Structure formats: structure tokens, C-alpha cells
Coordinates of C-alpha atoms in Angstrom, one line a residue:
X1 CA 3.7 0.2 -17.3
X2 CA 2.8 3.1 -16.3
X3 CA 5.9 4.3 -14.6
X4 CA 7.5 7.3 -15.3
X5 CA 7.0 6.8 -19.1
X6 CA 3.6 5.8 -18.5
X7 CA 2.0 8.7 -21.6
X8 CA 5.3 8.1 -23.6
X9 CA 3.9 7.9 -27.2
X10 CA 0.1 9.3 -26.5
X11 CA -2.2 11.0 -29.3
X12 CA -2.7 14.6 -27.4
X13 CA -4.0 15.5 -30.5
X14 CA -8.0 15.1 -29.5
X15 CA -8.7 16.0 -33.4
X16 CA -7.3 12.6 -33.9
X17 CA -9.2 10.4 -31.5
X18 CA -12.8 10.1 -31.4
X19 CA -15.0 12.2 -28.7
X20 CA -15.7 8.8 -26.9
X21 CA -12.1 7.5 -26.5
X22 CA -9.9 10.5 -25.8
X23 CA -10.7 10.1 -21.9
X24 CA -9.4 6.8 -21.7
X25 CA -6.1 6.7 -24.5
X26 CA -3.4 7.3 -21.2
X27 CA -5.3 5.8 -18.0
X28 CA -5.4 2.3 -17.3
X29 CA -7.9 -0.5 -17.0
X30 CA -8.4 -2.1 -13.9
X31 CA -7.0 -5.2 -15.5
X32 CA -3.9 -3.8 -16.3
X33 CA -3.4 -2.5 -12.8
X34 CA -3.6 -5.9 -11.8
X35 CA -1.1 -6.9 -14.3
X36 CA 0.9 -4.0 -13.0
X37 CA 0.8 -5.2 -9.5
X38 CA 1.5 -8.5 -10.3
X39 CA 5.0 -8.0 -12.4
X40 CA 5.9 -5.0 -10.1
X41 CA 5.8 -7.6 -7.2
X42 CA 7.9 -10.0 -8.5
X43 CA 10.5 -7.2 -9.3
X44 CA 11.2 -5.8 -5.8
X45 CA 10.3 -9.1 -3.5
X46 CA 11.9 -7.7 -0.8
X47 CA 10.8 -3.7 -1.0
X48 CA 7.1 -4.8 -2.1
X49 CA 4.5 -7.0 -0.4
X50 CA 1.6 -7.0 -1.5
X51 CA -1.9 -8.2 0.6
X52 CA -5.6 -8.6 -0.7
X53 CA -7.5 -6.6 2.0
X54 CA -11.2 -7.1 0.8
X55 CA -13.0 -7.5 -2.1
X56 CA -15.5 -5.2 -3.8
X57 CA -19.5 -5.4 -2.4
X58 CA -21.0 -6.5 -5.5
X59 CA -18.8 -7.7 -8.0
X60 CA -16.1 -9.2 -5.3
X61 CA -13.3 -7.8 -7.8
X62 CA -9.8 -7.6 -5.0
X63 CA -8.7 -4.9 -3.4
X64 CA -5.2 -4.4 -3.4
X65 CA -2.5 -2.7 -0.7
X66 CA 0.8 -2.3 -1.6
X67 CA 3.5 -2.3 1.5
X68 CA 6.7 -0.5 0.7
X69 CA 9.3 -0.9 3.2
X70 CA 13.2 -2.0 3.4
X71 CA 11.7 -5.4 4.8
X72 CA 8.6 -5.0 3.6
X73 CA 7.0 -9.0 4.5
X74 CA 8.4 -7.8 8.1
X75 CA 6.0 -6.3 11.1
X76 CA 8.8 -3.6 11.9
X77 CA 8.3 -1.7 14.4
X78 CA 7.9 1.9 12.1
X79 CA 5.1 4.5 11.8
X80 CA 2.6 3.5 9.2
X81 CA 1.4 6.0 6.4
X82 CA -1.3 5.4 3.8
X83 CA -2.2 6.4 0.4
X84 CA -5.2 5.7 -1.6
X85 CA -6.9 7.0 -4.6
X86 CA -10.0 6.2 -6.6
X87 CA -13.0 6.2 -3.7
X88 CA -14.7 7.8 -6.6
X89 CA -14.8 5.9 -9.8
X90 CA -14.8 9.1 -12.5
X91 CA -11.3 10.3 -10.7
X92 CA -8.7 8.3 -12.3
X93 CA -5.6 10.3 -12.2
X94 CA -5.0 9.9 -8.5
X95 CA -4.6 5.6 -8.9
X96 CA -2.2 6.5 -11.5
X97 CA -0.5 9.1 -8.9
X98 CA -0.2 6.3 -6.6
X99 CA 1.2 4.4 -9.2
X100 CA 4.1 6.2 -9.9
X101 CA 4.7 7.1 -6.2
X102 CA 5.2 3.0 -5.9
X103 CA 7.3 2.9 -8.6
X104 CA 9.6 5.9 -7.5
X105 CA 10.0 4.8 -4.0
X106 CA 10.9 1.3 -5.4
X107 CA 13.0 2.3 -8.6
X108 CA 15.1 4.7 -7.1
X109 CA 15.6 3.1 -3.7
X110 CA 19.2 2.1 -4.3
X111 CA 20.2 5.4 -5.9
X112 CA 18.4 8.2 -3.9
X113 CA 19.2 8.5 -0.3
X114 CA 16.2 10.6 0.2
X115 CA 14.0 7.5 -1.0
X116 CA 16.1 5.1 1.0
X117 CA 15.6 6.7 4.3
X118 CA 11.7 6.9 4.0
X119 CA 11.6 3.1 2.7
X120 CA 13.7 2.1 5.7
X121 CA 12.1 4.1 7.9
X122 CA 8.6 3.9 7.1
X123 CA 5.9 1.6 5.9
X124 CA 4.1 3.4 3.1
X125 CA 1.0 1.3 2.2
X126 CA -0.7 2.4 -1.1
X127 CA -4.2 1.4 -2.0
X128 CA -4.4 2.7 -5.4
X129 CA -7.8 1.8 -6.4
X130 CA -10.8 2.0 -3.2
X131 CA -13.5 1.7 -5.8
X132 CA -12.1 -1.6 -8.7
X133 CA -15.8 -1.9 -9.8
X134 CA -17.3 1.3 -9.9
X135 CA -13.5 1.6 -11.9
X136 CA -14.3 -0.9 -14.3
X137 CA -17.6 -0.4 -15.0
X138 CA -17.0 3.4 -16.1
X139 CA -13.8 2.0 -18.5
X140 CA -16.0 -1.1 -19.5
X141 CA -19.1 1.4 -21.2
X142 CA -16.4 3.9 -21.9
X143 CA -18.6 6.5 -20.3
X144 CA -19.2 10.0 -20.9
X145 CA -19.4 13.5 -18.7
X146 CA -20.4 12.5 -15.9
X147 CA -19.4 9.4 -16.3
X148 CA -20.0 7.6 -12.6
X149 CA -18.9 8.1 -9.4
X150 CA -20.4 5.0 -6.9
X151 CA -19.9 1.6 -6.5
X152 CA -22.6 -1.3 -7.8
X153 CA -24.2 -1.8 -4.8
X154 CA -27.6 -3.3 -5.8
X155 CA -29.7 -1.2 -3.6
X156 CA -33.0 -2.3 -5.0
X157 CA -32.2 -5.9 -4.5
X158 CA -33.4 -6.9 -8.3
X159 CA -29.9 -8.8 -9.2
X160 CA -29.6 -6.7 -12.2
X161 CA -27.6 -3.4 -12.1
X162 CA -29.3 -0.2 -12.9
X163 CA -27.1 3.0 -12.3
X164 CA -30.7 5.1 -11.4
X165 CA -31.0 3.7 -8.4
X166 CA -28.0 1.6 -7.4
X167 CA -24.5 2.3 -5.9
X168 CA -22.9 4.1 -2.7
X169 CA -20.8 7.0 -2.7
X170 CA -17.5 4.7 -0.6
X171 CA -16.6 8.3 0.8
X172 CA -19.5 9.0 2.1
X173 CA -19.4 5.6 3.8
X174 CA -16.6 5.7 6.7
X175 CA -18.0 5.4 10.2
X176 CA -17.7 8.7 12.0
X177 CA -20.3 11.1 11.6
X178 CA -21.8 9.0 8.8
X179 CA -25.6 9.8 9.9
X180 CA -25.1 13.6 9.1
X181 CA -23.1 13.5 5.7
X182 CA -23.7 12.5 2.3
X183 CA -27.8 11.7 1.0
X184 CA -30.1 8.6 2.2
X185 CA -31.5 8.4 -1.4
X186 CA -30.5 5.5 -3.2
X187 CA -30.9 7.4 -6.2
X188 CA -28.5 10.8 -5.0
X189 CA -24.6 10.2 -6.4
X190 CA -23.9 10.9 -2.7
X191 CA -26.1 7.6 -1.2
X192 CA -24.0 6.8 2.1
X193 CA -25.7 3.4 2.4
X194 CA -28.0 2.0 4.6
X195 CA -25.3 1.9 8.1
X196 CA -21.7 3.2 8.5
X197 CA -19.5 0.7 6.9
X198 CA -22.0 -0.9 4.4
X199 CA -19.8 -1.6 2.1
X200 CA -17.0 -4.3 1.6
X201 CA -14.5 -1.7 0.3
X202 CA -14.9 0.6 3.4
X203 CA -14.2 -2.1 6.0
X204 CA -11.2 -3.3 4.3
X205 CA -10.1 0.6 4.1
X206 CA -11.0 1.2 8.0
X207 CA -9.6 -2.2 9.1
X208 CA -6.3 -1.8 7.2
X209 CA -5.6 1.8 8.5
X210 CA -6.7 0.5 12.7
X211 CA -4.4 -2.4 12.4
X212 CA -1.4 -0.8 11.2
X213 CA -2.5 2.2 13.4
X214 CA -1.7 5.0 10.4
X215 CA -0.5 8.0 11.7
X216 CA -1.0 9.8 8.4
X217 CA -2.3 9.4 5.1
X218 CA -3.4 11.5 1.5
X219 CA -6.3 10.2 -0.1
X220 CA -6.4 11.1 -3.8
X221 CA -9.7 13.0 -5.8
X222 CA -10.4 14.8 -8.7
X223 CA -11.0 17.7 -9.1
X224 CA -10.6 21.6 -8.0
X225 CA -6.4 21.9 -6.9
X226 CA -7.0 22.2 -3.7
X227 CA -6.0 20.0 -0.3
X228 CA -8.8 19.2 2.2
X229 CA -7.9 18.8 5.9
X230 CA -9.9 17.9 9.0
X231 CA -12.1 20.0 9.7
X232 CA -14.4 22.8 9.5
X233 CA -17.7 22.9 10.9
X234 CA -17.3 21.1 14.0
X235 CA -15.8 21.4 17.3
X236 CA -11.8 22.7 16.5
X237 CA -9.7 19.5 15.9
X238 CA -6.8 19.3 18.9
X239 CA -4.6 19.3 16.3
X240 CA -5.2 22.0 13.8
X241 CA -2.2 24.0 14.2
X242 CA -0.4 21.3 13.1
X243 CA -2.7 20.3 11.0
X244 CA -3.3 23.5 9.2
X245 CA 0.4 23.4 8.8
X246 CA 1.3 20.4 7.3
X247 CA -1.7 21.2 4.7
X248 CA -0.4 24.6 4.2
X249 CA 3.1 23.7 3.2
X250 CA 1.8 20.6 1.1
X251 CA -0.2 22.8 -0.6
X252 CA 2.5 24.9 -1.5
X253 CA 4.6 22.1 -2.8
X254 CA 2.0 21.1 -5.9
X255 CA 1.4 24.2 -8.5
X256 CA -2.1 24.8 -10.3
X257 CA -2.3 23.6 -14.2
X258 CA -2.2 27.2 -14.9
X259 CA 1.4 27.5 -13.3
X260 CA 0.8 30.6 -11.5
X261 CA 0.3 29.7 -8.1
X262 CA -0.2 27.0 -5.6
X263 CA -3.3 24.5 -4.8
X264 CA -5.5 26.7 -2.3
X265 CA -6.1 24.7 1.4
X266 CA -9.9 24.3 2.6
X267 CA -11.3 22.7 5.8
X268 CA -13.7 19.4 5.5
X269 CA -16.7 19.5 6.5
X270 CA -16.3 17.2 9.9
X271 CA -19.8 16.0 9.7
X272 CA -19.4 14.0 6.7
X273 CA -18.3 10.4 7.2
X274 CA -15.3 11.0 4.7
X275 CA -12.1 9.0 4.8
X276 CA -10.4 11.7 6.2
X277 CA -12.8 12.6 8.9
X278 CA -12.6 8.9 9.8
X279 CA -8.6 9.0 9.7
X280 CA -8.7 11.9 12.5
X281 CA -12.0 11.4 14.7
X282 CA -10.9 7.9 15.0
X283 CA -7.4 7.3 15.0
X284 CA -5.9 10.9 15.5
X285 CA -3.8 10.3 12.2
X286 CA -3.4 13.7 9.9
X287 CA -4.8 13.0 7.1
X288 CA -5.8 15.0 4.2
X289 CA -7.9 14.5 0.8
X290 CA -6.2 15.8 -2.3
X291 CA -8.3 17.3 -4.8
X292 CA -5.6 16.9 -8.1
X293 CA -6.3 18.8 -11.5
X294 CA -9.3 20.7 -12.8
X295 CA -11.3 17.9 -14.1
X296 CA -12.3 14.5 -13.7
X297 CA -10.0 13.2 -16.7
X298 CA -7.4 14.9 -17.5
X299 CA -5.8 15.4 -21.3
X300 CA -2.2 13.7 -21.6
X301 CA -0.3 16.8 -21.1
X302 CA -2.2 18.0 -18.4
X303 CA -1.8 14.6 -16.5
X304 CA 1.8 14.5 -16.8
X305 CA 1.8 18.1 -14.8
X306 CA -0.7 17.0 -12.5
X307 CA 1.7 13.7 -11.7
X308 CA 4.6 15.5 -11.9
X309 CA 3.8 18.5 -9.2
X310 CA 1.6 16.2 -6.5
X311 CA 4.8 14.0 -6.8
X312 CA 6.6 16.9 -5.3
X313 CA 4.1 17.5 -2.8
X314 CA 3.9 13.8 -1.4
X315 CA 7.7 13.7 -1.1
X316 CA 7.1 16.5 1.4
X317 CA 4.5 14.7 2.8
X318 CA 6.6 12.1 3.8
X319 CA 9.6 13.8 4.9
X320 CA 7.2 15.7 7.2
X321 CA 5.9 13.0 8.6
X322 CA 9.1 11.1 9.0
X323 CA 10.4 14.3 10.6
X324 CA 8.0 14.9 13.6
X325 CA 7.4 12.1 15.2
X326 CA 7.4 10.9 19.3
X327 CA 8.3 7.4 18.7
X328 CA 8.4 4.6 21.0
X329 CA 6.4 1.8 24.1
X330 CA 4.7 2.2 27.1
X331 CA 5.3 -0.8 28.8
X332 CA 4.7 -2.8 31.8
X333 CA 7.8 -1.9 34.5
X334 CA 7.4 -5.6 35.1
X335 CA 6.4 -7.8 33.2
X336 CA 7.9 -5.9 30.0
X337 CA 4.7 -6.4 27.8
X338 CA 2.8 -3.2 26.3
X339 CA 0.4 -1.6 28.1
X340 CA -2.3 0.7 26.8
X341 CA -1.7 4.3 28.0
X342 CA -2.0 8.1 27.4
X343 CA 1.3 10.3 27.0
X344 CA 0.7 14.1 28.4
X345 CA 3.8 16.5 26.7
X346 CA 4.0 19.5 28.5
X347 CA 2.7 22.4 26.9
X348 CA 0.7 20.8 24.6

């Protein structure tokens, strides 16, 4: 569980499962992610290590990053990439995504030498739920359109949880730009918090991604089939040839629900303190926000395509990334030991 078999056997007959259930009959609770985590790690012990980087603000449920790697309880000296997925509570689809990407990098490491050369020459860190108790509290109720889409945070300070007023939008949250995105009303779906980095979740994100120093990363939404790169209305990112590329042909690689054509490409908006904005303005690393499917939850069927094709796209992701690189030190002609230091390519 959930693996590539993970809706083997669902109902996707809605006629036969109650208007309150059908969301939830093929996505998983947050305590069977755990589970999942758990068993998966004791499978591959040397192609999985798995760290606790934080713990949610309110309920101080864990948050979870999976390392794939060929030594993956090493500090190798390889390019970091990053994948997360449920900043939003209502989005499930993309921790399940994240999911199966684990489990295909780790299942067919031995058999596909495709697979084999990104685990061995890559750490892929996966974070497949941002958001465990905004998660669990929209499973817990068994919520309805539109379900919810914070955290708990108790903004009014009264110990007891009340989804008027409470909560922050975790992608809203990231500390660049964060005064000139999202709402200052506690009450909006799109409350930033009080300061950048208000919340526990975000500072585990944004510490995890500066110490490993991610180069590039997908972060994982619902809904609209479309990719979202860095940025649009703000001063032209150094980068976006490149980056407008990469998104481009990423794009390209994951078809539409309707199978007759491709998810569009849109800029962000580069005042907003989004994960991805933070990922550029702050460590330079292309990174993108994935929008996947056409609703928040998705039928059976509809979830197998949208798994199946954003697969297809994040193997592209990663070859690309694998593919253009400048890797290697600056160090000190003396003493041997790195030294901070910018590198000038001519041309560019």
C-alpha cells in the first residue's frame, strides 16, 4: 500500500457509495501513510532513510522526508532535488503522487537502469505530506466541497479549534515576498500568518531545502493541469530561459484528463511568499508548483491517469536535472578546505 496497485479493487461506481464517502474510498489517511513509511523503510534500509524534520504547529503530528539515494544514510557529495505535496490539505492526489514516485524509484532500482542512475546519482528527498493536520482533520470529519485547505493554527488563541477563524494557508507562508502575497485576515483561506515562517511546517520545509542546498524541486497541488514556474510579475528571474524551458517540456510530458493535449505552463506570481518563489528568490533552485487534475479529489479512474501521466513528467524532471548540471568545489589553493565563492561562465 498504495504502490502501483494502490486503487486495485475500488468501487468507481459513485451509485454505490454514499455522497459523503466517495472522496475518500482510494486516498489514504494520514495514519496509513505513516504505516506506509514505516514498512517501506524497513524494506529498502539501504535506498531509504527516512528523517522527522518538524512537527505540525498545532497538533505536533511529524513531518516526514524521505531520502532516496544508492547510500541513502550517506552525506554524498550529489545534487539534492525535492518533492513535496499536500501544502494544502483538500489536494490529496499529489501525497499519493509522491508516493508512488518513492516506491518506483525504490522497486525498480535493481531492474531499470534509468532508475539506477538517478538513485545513484542523486538524492531525491520526498516530503509527501507539508500539511499532516490540516490532512487529518479534513479525513477525520470526512468533509465536503470545499472541504479545507489550512493548517489548525489557533489564531484566536481560545485552545479550541474553530475553522471560521483559525488556520494558515502553509503556501502562503515561505519567507520571500511574504508581506505582499496571500491575506492578513485570520478568517481568509489565504491567512499568511502573523510573520514569514510562522509556522512549524514551513521552517522545517525551508530548513530542509537550505541544508541540503536543493537545486530543484516540484511541489505538488490540485487543481487546473497546469505547471507554475517562477515568476511573473516581478523583476525577470536570471534564469527564465531555462526556466521557461524545463517547464515547457515538463509540461509536455503529463497529458490533460481529457487526453487531448498537454498541461498549459503559467508564470507565479513572484510576490507571493509561495514555496516556489522561496525555492528561486532564495536559493536559485528551479522549482516549479504542479497543479495535477481538474479537481480537488479526484474519482478512482481519473486518479490512476493523473498518477500515471505526472509519473511520466517527473521522470523527465529528473533526467533533466541530472543532465545539466556544473558540478563541483571551490576551494582554498592552500589549505584545501571550501571556500564560499561566485562562478562567472562566459556568456551567461
Amino acid at each position: 500500500f498504495p504502490g502501483a496497485s494502490a486503487f486495485a479493487g475500488v468501487n468507481e461506481n459513485p451509485k454505490k457509495q454514499s455522497t459523503r464517502n466517495a472522496p475518500y474510498s482510494h486516498f489514504p489517511r494520514l495514519d496509513s501513510i505513516y504505516k506506509w513509511i514505516e514498512k517501506l523503510q524497513q524494506h529498502y534500509p539501504t535506498l531509504l532513510a527516512v528523517e522527522r524534520i518538524g512537527s505540525s504547529s498545532s497538533l505536533g503530528l511529524p513531518l516526514y522526508a524521505l531520502k532516496i539515494s544508492d547510500d541513502a544514510k550517506a552525506e554524498e557529495d550529489e545534487s539534492a532535488v525535492l518533492f513535496s505535496a499536500i501544502h494544502h490539505a483538500r489536494e490529496p492526489v499529489g501525497g499519493v503522487l509522491c508516493m508512488q514516485l518513492v516506491e518506483k524509484l525504490l522497486s525498480d532500482y535493481h531492474e531499470n537502469e534509468t532508475i539506477r542512475q538517478l538513485v545513484d546519482e542523486l538524492e531525491i528527498w520526498v516530503v509527501p505530506v507539508v500539511n499532516p493536520e490540516g490532512y487529518k482533520y479534513v479525513f477525520d470529519n470526512r468533509l465536503t466541497f470545499p472541504w479545507w485547505r489550512k493548517n489548525l493554527r489557533d489564531n484566536d488563541h481560545d485552545g479550541i479549534f474553530n475553522p471560521v477563524i483559525d488556520g494558515v494557508d502553509l503556501n502562503r507562508n515561505y519567507n520571500y515576498n511574504w508581506q505582499q502575497g496571500g491575506e492578513d485576515n485570520p478568517a481568509s483561506w489565504f491567512f499568511r500568518g502573523t510573520k514569514p515562517v510562522s509556522e512549524n511546517e514551513i521552517v522545517a520545509m525551508q530548513s530542509l531545502a537550505l541544508r541540503e542546498n536543493v537545486v530543484a524541486g516540484l511541489s505538488f497541488h490540485s487543481y487546473g493541469e497546469v505547471v507554475l514556474y517562477p515568476w511573473g510579475n516581478f523583476y525577470a528571474a536570471p534564469d527564465q530561459d531555462l526556466i521557461y524551458d524545463i517547464g515547457q517540456k515538463l509540461a509536455s510530458h503529463i497529458r490533460k484528463l481529457s487526453g487531448s493535449s498537454t498541461y498549459g505552463l503559467l508564470p507565479l506570481n513572484g510576490r507571493v511568499g509561495q514555496s516556489s518563489v522561496w525555492m528561486y528568490g532564495r536559493l536559485r533552485a528551479i522549482d516549479y508548483i504542479v497543479e495535477l487534475g481538474d479537481e480537488y479529489f479526484a474519482n478512482a479512474r481519473d486518479t490512476r491517469h493523473i498518477l500515471a501521466e505526472a509519473l511520466a513528467g517527473v521522470e523527465y524532471f529528473l533526467q533533466r536535472v541530472l543532465g545539466a548540471q556544473l558540478r563541483g568545489h571551490v576551494v582554498d589553493g592552500r589549505t584545501g578546505q571550501p571556500v564560499v565563492a561566485e562562478i562567472l561562465v562566459k556568456g551567461h
